[in-house]
Coordinates of C-alpha atoms in Angstrom, one line a residue:
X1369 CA 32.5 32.3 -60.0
X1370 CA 32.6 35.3 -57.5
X1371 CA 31.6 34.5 -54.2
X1372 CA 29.1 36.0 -52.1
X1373 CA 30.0 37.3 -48.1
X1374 CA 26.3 37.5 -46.9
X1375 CA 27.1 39.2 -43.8
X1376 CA 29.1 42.0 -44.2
X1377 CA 31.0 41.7 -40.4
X1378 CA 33.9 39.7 -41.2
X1379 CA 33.3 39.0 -37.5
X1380 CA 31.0 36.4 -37.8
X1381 CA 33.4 34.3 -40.2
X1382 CA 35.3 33.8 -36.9
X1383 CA 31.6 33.2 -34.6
X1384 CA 31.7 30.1 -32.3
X1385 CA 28.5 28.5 -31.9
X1386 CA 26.4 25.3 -31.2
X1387 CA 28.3 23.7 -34.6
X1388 CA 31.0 25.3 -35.0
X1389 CA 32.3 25.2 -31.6
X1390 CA 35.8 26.2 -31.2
X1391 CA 35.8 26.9 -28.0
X1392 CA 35.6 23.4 -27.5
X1393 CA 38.3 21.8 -25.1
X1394 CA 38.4 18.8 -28.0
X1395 CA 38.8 21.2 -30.7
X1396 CA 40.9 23.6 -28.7
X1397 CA 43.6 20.3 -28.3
X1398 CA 43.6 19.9 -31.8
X1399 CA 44.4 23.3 -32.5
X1400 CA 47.5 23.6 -29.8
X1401 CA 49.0 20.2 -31.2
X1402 CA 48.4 22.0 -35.5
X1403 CA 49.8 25.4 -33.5
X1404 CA 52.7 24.2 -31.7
X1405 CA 54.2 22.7 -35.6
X1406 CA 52.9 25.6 -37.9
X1407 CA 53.4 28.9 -37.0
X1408 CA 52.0 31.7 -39.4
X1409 CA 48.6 31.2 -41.0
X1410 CA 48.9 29.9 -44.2
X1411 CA 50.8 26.9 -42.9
X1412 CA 48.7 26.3 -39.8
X1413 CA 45.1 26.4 -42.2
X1414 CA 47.1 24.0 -45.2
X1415 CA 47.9 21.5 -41.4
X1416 CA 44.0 21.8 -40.3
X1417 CA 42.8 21.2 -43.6
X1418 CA 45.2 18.2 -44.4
X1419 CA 44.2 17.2 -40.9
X1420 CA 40.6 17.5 -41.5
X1421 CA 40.9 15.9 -45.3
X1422 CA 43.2 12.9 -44.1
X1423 CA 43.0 11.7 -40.8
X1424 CA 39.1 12.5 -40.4
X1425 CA 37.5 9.1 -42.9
X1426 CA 34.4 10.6 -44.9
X1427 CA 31.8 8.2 -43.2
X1428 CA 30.5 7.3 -47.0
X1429 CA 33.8 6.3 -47.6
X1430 CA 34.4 4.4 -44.4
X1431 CA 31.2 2.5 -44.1
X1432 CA 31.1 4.0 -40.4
X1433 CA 27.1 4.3 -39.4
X1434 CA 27.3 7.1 -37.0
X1435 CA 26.2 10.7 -38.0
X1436 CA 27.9 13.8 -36.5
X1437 CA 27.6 17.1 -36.8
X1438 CA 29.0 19.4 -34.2
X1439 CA 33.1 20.3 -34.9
X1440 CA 33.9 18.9 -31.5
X1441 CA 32.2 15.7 -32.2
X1442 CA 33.5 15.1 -35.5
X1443 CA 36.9 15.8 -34.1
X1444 CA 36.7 13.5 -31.0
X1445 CA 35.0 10.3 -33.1
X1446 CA 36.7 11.1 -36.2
X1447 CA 33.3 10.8 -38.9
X1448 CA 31.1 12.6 -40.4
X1449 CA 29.9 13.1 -44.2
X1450 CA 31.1 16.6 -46.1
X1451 CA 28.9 18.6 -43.7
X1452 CA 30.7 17.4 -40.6
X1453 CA 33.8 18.1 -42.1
X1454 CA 33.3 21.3 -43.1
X1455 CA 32.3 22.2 -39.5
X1456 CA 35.6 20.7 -38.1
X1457 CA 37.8 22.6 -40.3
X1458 CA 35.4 25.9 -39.6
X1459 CA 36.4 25.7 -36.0
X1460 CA 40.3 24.6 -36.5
X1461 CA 40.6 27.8 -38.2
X1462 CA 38.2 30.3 -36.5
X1463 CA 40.4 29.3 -33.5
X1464 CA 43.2 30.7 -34.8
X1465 CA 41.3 33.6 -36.2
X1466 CA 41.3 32.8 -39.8
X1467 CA 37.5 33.8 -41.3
X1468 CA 35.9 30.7 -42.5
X1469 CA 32.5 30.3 -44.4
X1470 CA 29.9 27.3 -44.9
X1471 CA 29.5 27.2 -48.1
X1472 CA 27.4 24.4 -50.7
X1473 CA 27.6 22.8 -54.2
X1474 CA 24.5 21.4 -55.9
X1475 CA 24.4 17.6 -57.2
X1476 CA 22.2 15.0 -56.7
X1477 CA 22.1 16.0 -53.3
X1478 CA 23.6 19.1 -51.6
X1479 CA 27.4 18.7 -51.1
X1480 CA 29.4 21.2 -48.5
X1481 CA 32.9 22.8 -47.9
X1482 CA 34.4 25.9 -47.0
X1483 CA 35.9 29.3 -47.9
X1484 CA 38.7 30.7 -46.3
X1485 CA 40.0 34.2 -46.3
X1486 CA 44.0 34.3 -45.5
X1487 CA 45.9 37.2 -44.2
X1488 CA 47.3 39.3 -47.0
X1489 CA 45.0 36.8 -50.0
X1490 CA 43.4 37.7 -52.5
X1491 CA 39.9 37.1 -51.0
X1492 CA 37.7 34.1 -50.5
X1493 CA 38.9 30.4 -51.7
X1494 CA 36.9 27.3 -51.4
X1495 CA 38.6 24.5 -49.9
X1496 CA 37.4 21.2 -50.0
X1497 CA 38.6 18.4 -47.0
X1498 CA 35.7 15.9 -47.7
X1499 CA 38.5 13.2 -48.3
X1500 CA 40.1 12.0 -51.5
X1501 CA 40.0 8.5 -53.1
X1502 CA 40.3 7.5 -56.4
X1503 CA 38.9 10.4 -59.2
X1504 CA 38.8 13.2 -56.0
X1505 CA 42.3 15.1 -55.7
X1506 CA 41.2 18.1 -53.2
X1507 CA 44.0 20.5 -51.9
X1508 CA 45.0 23.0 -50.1
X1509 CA 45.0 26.5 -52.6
X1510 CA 45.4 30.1 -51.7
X1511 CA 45.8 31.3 -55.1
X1512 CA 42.8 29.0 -56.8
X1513 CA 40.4 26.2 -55.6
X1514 CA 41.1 22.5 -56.1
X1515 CA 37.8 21.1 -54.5
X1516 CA 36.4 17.9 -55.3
X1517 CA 34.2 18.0 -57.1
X1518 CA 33.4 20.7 -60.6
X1519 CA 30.4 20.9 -61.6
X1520 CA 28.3 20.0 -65.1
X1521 CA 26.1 23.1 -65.4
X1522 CA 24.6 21.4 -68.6
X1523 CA 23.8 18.6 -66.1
X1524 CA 21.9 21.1 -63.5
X1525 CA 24.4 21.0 -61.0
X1526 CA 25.4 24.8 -59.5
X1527 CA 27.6 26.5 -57.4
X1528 CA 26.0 27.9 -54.7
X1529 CA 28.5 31.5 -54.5
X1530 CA 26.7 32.5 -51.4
X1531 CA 29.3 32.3 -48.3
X1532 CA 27.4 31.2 -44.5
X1533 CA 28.4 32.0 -41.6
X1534 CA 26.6 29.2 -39.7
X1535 CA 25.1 25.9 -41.4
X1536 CA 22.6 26.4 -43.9
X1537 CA 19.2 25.4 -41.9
X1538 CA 18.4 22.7 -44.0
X1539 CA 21.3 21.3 -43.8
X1540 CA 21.9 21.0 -40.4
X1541 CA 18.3 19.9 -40.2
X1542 CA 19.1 16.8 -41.8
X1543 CA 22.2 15.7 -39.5
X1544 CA 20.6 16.7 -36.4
X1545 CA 17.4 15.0 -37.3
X1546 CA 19.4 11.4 -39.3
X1547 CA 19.0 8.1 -37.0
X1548 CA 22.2 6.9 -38.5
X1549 CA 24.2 7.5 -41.8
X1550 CA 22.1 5.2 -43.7
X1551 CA 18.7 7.1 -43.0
X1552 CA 21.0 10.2 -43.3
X1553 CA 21.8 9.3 -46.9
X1554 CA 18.0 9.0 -47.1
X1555 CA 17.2 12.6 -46.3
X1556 CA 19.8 14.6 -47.8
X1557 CA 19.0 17.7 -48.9
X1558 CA 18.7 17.8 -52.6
X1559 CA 18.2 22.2 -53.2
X1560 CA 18.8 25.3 -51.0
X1561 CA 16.2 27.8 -50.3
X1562 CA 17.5 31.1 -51.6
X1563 CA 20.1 32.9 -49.2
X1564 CA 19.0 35.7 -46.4
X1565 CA 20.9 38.5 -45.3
X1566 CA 22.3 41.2 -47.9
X1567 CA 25.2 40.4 -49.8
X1568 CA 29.0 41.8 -49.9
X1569 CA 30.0 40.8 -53.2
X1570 CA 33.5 40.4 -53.1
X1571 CA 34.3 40.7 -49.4
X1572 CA 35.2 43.5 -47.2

């Protein structure tokens, strides 16, 4: 599949915003403590995104009610459901100025991860840190994706190539709007509305 960069600035891979707030003191701490251990890129994103994958529980997973959304929250409470995560690792590597994207798989519901562009890759890969458990092996890939999940075209799930630079609207929609997990899991988006901005096929 050959992902789409929908805004051609690579500049706004690295944005901080209301989500994806690096400039967080929370996610700044984070960030000095990966830092400090792993030095040049490549091994300070695998860090973030084994950090994000393993020490953050997936709130399905865990049972754990509350619903977050913002990077810093997710960070400081340690939950949140794919989105969440997605928005932490986001801002653990756009504060180190590695370009991230939002980007979205199509299932039952909507499912979310990354794409990361590494000094001297190849391009765009999609990284997963949803959390594995038994039947989900996600890792950390510069060469190729291991995400968690492939999908079953001939079951009319999709892989949404388009790359975001901030949440998809309806996604965040549904986090900022959720009670708690449960109602959360009642809401979840099931499609995307078609993407906006031009295109960059490809990448810079």
């Amino acid at each position: 599949m050959e992902l789409i960069q929908l805004v051609p600035e690579i500049s706004a891979y690295l944005a901080a915003d209301d989500v994806i707030d690096h400039e967080h003191p929370r996610v700044r701490e984070v960030v000095r403590h990966l830092a400090d251990q792993h030095r040049d890129a490549y091994a300070y994103a695998e860090a973030a995104f084994e950090y994000v994958r393993d020490t953050i529980p997936h709130s399905v997973d865990a049972g754990d009610p509350r619903v977050t959304w913002r990077a810093s929250d997710v960070l400081e409470r340690r939950t949140g459901i794919c989105y969440a995560k997605a928005h932490a690792l986001a801002a653990l590597l756009r504060a180190r100025s590695i370009p991230t994207a939002l980007c979205y798989q199509g299932f039952d519901v909507v499912h979310g991860l990354v794409a990361v562009r590494l000094p001297g890759g190849a391009g765009w890969v999609r990284q997963d840190p949803r959390g594995n458990k038994p039947g989900v092996n996600a890792r950390f890939r510069a060469d190729r994706e291991q995400v968690a999940f492939r999908v079953r075209p001939e079951a009319g799930e999709v892989d949404h190539p388009e790359l975001y630079a901030a949440p998809h609207p309806v996604v965040l929609r549904a986090l900022r709007n959720a009670r708690d997990r449960p109602h959360l899991e009642r809401t979840l988006p099931v499609a995307l509305p078609a993407a906006g901005p031009g295109p960059v096929r490809g990448g810079p």
